[in-house]
JSON list of C-alpha atoms and ligand atoms in Angstrom, two decimals:
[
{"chain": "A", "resi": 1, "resn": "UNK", "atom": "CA", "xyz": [-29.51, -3.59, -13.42]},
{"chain": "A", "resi": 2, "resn": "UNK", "atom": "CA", "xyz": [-27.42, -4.69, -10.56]},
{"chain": "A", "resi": 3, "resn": "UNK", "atom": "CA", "xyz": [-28.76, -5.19, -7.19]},
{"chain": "A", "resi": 4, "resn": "UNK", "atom": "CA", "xyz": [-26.83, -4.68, -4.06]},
{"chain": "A", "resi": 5, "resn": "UNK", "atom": "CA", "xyz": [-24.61, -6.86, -2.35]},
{"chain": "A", "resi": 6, "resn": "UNK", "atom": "CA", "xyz": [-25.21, -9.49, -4.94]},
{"chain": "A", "resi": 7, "resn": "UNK", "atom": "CA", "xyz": [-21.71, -11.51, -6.30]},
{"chain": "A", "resi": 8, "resn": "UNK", "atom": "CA", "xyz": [-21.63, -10.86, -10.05]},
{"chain": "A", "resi": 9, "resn": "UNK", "atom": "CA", "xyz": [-19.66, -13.43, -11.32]},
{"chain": "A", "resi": 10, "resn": "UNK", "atom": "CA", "xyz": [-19.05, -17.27, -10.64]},
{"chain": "A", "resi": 11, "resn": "UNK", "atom": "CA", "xyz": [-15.57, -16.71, -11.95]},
{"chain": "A", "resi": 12, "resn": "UNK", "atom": "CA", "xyz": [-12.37, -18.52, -10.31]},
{"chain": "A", "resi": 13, "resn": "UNK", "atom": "CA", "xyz": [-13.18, -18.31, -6.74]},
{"chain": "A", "resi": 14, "resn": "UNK", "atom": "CA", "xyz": [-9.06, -17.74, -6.06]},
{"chain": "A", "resi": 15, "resn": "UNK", "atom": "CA", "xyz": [-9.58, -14.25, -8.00]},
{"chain": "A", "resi": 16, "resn": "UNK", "atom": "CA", "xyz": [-9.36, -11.33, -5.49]},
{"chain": "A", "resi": 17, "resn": "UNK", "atom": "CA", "xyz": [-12.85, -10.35, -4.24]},
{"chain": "A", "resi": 18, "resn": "UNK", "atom": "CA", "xyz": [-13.10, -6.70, -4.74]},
{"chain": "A", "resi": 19, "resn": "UNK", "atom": "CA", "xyz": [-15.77, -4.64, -2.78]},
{"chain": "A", "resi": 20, "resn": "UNK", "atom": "CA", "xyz": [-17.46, -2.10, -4.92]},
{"chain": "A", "resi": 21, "resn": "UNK", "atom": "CA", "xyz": [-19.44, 0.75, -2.98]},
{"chain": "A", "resi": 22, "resn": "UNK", "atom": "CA", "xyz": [-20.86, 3.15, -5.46]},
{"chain": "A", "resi": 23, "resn": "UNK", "atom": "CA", "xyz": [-24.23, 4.69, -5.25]},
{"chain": "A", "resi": 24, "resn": "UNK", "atom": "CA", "xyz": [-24.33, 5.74, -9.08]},
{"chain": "A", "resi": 25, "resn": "UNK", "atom": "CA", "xyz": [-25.59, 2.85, -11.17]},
{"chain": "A", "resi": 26, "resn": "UNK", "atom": "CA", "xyz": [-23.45, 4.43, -14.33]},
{"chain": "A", "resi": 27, "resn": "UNK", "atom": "CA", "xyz": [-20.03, 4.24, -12.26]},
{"chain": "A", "resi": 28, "resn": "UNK", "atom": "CA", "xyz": [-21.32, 0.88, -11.58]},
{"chain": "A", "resi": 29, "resn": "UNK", "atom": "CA", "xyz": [-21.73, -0.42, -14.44]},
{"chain": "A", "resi": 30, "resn": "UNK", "atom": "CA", "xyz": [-18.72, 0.96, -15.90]},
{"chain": "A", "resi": 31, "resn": "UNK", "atom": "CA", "xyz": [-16.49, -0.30, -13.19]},
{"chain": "A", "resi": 32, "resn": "UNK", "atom": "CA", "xyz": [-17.69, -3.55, -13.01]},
{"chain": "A", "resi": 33, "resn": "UNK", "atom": "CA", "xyz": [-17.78, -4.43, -15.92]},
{"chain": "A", "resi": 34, "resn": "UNK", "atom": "CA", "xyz": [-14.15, -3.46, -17.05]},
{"chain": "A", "resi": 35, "resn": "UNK", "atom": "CA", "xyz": [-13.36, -5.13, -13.27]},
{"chain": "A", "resi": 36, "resn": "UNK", "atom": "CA", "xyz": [-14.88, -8.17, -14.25]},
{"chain": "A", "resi": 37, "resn": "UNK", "atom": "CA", "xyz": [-13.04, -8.60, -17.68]},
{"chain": "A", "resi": 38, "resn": "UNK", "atom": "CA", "xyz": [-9.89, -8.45, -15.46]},
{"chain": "A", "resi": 39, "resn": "UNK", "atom": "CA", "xyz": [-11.08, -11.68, -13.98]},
{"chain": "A", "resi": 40, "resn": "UNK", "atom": "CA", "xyz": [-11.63, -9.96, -10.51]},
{"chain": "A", "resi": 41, "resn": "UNK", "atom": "CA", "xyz": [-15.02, -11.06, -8.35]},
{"chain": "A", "resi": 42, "resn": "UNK", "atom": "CA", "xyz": [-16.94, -8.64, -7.16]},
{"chain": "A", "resi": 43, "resn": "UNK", "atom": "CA", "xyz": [-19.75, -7.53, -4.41]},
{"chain": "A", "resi": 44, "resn": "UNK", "atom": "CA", "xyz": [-21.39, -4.49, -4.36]},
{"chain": "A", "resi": 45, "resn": "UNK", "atom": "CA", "xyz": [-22.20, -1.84, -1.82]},
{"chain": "A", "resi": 46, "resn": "UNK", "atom": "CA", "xyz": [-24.67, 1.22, -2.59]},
{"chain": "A", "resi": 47, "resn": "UNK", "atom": "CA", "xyz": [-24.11, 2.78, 0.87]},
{"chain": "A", "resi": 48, "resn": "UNK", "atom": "CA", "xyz": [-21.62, 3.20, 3.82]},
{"chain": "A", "resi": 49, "resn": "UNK", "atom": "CA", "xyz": [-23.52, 0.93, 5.97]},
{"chain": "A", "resi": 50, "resn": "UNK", "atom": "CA", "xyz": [-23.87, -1.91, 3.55]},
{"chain": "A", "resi": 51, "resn": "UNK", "atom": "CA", "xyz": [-19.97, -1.25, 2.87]},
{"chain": "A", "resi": 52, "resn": "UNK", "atom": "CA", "xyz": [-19.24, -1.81, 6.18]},
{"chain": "A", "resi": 53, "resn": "UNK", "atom": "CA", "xyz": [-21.25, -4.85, 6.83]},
{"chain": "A", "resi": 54, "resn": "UNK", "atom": "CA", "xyz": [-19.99, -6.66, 3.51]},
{"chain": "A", "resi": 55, "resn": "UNK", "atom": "CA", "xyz": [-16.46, -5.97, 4.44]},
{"chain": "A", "resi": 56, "resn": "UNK", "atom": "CA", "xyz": [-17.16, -7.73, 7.63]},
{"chain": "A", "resi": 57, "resn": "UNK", "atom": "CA", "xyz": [-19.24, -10.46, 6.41]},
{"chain": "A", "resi": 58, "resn": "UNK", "atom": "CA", "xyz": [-17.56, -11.40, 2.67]},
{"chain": "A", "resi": 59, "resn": "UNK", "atom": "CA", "xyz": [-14.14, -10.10, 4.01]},
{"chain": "A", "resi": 60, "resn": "UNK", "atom": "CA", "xyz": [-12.83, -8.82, 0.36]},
{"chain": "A", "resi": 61, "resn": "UNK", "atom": "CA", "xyz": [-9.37, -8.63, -0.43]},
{"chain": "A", "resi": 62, "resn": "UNK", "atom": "CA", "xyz": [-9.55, -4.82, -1.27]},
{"chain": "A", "resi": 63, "resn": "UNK", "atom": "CA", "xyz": [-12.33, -1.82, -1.27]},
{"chain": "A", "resi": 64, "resn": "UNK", "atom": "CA", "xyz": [-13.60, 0.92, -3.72]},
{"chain": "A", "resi": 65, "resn": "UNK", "atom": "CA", "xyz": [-15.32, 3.21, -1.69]},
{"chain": "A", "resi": 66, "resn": "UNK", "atom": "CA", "xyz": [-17.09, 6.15, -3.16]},
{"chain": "A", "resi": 67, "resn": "UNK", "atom": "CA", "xyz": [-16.84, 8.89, -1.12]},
{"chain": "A", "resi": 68, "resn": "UNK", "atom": "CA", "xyz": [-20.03, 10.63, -1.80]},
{"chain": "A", "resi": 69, "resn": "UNK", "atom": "CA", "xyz": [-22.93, 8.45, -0.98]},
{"chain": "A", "resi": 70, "resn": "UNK", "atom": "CA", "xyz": [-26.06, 8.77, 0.48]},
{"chain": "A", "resi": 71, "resn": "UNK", "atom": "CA", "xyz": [-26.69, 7.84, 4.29]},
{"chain": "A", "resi": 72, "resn": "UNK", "atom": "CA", "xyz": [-23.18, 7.02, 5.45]},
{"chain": "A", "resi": 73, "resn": "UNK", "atom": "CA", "xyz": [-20.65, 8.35, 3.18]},
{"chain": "A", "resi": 74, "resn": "UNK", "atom": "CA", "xyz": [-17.63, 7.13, 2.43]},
{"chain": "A", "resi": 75, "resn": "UNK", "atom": "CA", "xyz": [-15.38, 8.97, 4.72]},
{"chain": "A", "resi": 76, "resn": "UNK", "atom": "CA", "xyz": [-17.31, 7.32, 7.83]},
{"chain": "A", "resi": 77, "resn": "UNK", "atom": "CA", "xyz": [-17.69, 3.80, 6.18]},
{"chain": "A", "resi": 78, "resn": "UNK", "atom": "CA", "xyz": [-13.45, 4.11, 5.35]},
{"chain": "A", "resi": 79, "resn": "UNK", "atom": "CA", "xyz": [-13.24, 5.30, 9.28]},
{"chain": "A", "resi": 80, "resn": "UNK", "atom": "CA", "xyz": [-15.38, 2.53, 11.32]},
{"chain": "A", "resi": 81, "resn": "UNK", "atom": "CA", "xyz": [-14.14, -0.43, 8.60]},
{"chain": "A", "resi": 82, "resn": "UNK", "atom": "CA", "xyz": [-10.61, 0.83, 10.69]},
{"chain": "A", "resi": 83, "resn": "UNK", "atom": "CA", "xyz": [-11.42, 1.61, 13.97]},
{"chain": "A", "resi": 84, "resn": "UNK", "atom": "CA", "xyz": [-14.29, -0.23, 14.75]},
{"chain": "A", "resi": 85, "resn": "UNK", "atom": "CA", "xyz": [-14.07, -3.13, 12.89]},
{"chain": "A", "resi": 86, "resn": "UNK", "atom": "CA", "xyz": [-10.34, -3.04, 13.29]},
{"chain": "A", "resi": 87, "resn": "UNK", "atom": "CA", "xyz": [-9.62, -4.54, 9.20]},
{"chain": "A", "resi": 88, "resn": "UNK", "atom": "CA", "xyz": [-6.74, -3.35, 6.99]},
{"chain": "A", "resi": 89, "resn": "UNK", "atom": "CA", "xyz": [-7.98, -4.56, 3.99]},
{"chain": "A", "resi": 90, "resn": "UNK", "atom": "CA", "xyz": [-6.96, -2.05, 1.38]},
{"chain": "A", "resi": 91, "resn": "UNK", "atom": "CA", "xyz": [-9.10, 0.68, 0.62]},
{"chain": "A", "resi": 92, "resn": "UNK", "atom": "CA", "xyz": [-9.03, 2.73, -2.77]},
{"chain": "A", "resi": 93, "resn": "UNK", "atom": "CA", "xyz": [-10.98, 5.93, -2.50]},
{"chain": "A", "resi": 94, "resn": "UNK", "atom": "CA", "xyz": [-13.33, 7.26, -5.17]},
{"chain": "A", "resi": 95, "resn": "UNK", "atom": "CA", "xyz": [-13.67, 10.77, -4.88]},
{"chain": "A", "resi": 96, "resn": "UNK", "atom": "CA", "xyz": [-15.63, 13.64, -7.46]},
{"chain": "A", "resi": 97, "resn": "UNK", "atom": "CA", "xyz": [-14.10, 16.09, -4.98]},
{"chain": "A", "resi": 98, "resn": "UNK", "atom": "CA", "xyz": [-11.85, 18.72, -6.38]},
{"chain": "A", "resi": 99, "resn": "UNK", "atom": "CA", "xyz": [-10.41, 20.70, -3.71]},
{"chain": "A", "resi": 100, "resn": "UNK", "atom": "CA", "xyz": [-7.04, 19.85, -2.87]},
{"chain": "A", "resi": 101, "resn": "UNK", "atom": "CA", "xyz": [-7.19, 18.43, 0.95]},
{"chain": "A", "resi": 102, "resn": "UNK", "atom": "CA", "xyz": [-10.04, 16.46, 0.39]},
{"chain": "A", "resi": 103, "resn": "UNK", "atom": "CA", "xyz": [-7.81, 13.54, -1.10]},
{"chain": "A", "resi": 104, "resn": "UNK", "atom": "CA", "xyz": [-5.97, 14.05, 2.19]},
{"chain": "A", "resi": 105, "resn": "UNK", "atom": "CA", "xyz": [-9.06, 13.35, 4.19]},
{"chain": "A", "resi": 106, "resn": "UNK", "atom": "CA", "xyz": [-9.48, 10.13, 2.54]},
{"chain": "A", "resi": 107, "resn": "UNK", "atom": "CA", "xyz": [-5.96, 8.91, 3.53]},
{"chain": "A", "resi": 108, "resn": "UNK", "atom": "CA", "xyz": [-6.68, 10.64, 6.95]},
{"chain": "A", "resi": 109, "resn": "UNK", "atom": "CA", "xyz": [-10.10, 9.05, 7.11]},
{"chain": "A", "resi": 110, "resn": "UNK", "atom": "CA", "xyz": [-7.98, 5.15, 6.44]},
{"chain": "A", "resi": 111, "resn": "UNK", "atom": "CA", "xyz": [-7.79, 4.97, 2.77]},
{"chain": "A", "resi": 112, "resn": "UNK", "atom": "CA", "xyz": [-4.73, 3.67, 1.26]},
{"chain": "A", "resi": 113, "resn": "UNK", "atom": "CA", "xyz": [-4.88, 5.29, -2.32]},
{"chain": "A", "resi": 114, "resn": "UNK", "atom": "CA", "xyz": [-7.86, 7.82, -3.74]},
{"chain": "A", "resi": 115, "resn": "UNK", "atom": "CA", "xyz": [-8.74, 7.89, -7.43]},
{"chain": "A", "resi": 116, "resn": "UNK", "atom": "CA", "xyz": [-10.48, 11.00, -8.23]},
{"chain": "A", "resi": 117, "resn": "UNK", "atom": "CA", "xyz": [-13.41, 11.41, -10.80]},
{"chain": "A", "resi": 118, "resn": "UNK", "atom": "CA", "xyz": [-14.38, 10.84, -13.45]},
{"chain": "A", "resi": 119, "resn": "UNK", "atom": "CA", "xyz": [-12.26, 7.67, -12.68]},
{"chain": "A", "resi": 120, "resn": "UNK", "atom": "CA", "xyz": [-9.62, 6.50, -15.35]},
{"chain": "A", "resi": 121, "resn": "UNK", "atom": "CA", "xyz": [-9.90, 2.80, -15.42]},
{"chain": "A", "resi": 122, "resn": "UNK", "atom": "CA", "xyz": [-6.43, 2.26, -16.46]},
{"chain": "A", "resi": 123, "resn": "UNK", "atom": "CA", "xyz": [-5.34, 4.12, -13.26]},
{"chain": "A", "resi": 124, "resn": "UNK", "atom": "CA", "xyz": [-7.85, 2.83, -11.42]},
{"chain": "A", "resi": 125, "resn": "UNK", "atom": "CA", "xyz": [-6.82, -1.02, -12.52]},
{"chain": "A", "resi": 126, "resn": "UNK", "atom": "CA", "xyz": [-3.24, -0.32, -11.80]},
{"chain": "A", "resi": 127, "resn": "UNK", "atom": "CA", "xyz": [-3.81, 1.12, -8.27]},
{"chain": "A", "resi": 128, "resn": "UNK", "atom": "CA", "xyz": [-5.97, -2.11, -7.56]},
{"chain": "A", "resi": 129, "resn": "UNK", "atom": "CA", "xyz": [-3.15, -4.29, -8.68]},
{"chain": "A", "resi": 130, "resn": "UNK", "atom": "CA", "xyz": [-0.50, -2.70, -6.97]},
{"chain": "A", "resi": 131, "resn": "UNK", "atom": "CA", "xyz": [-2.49, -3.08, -3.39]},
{"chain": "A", "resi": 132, "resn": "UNK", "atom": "CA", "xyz": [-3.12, -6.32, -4.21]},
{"chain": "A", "resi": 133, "resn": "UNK", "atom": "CA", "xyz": [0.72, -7.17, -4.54]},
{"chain": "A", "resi": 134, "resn": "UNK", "atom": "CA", "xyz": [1.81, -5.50, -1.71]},
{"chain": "B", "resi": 1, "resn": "LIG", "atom": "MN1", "xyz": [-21.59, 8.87, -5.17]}
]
């Protein structure tokens, strides 16, 4: 339905550009779409390494990064976005992980915020908006 690293919407171009890596098309869908109806642009990632090269090349003004992907995960994408690309641009992490320290590994890793799964949108929307203010 969606391919990669493809804008989805020609909407305002002042609306923040949110970075979407997500290797499962459902959580795609799902998320974009309700992203979308906020009036927020968005580019998609299916892997760490396209996550970090979009952040570098389409500079976004925050990051959903799915922890569990295939190739580079998530935890390595959140960790050379920081350190070798050197970019704070915020960083929500999306994790199905359950075990308590794992959210701590994400925030360890560089993320500013997790969001675990199945992912609330409400909570997800309001964790985008308060990075986005601050
Ligand atoms: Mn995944």
């Amino acid at each position: 339905m969606f391919t990669s690293a493809t804008p989805l919407s020609s909407s305002d171009p002042t609306s923040p550009l949110i970075l979407l890596a997500e290797d499962n098309k459902a959580n795609i869908a799902t998320i974009a779409s309700y992203l979308q109806a906020r009036g927020y642009r968005l580019v998609l990632a299916c892997n760490g390494e396209e996550a970090v090269a979009l952040t570098c090349s389409d500079n976004p003004d925050l990051i959903l990064m799915d922890i569990q992907m295939p190739g580079m995960d998530g935890l390595e994408a959140i960790k050379q976005i920081r350190h070798t690309c050197k970019l704070s641009t915020p960083i929500v992490a999306l994790t199905a992980l359950a075990m308590k320290g794992d959210s701590d590994r994400c925030l360890k890793a560089g993320a500013d915020a997790y969001v675990s799964k199945p992912t609330k949108l409400k909570q997800l929307a309001a964790t985008i908006q308060n990075l986005l203010q601050s």
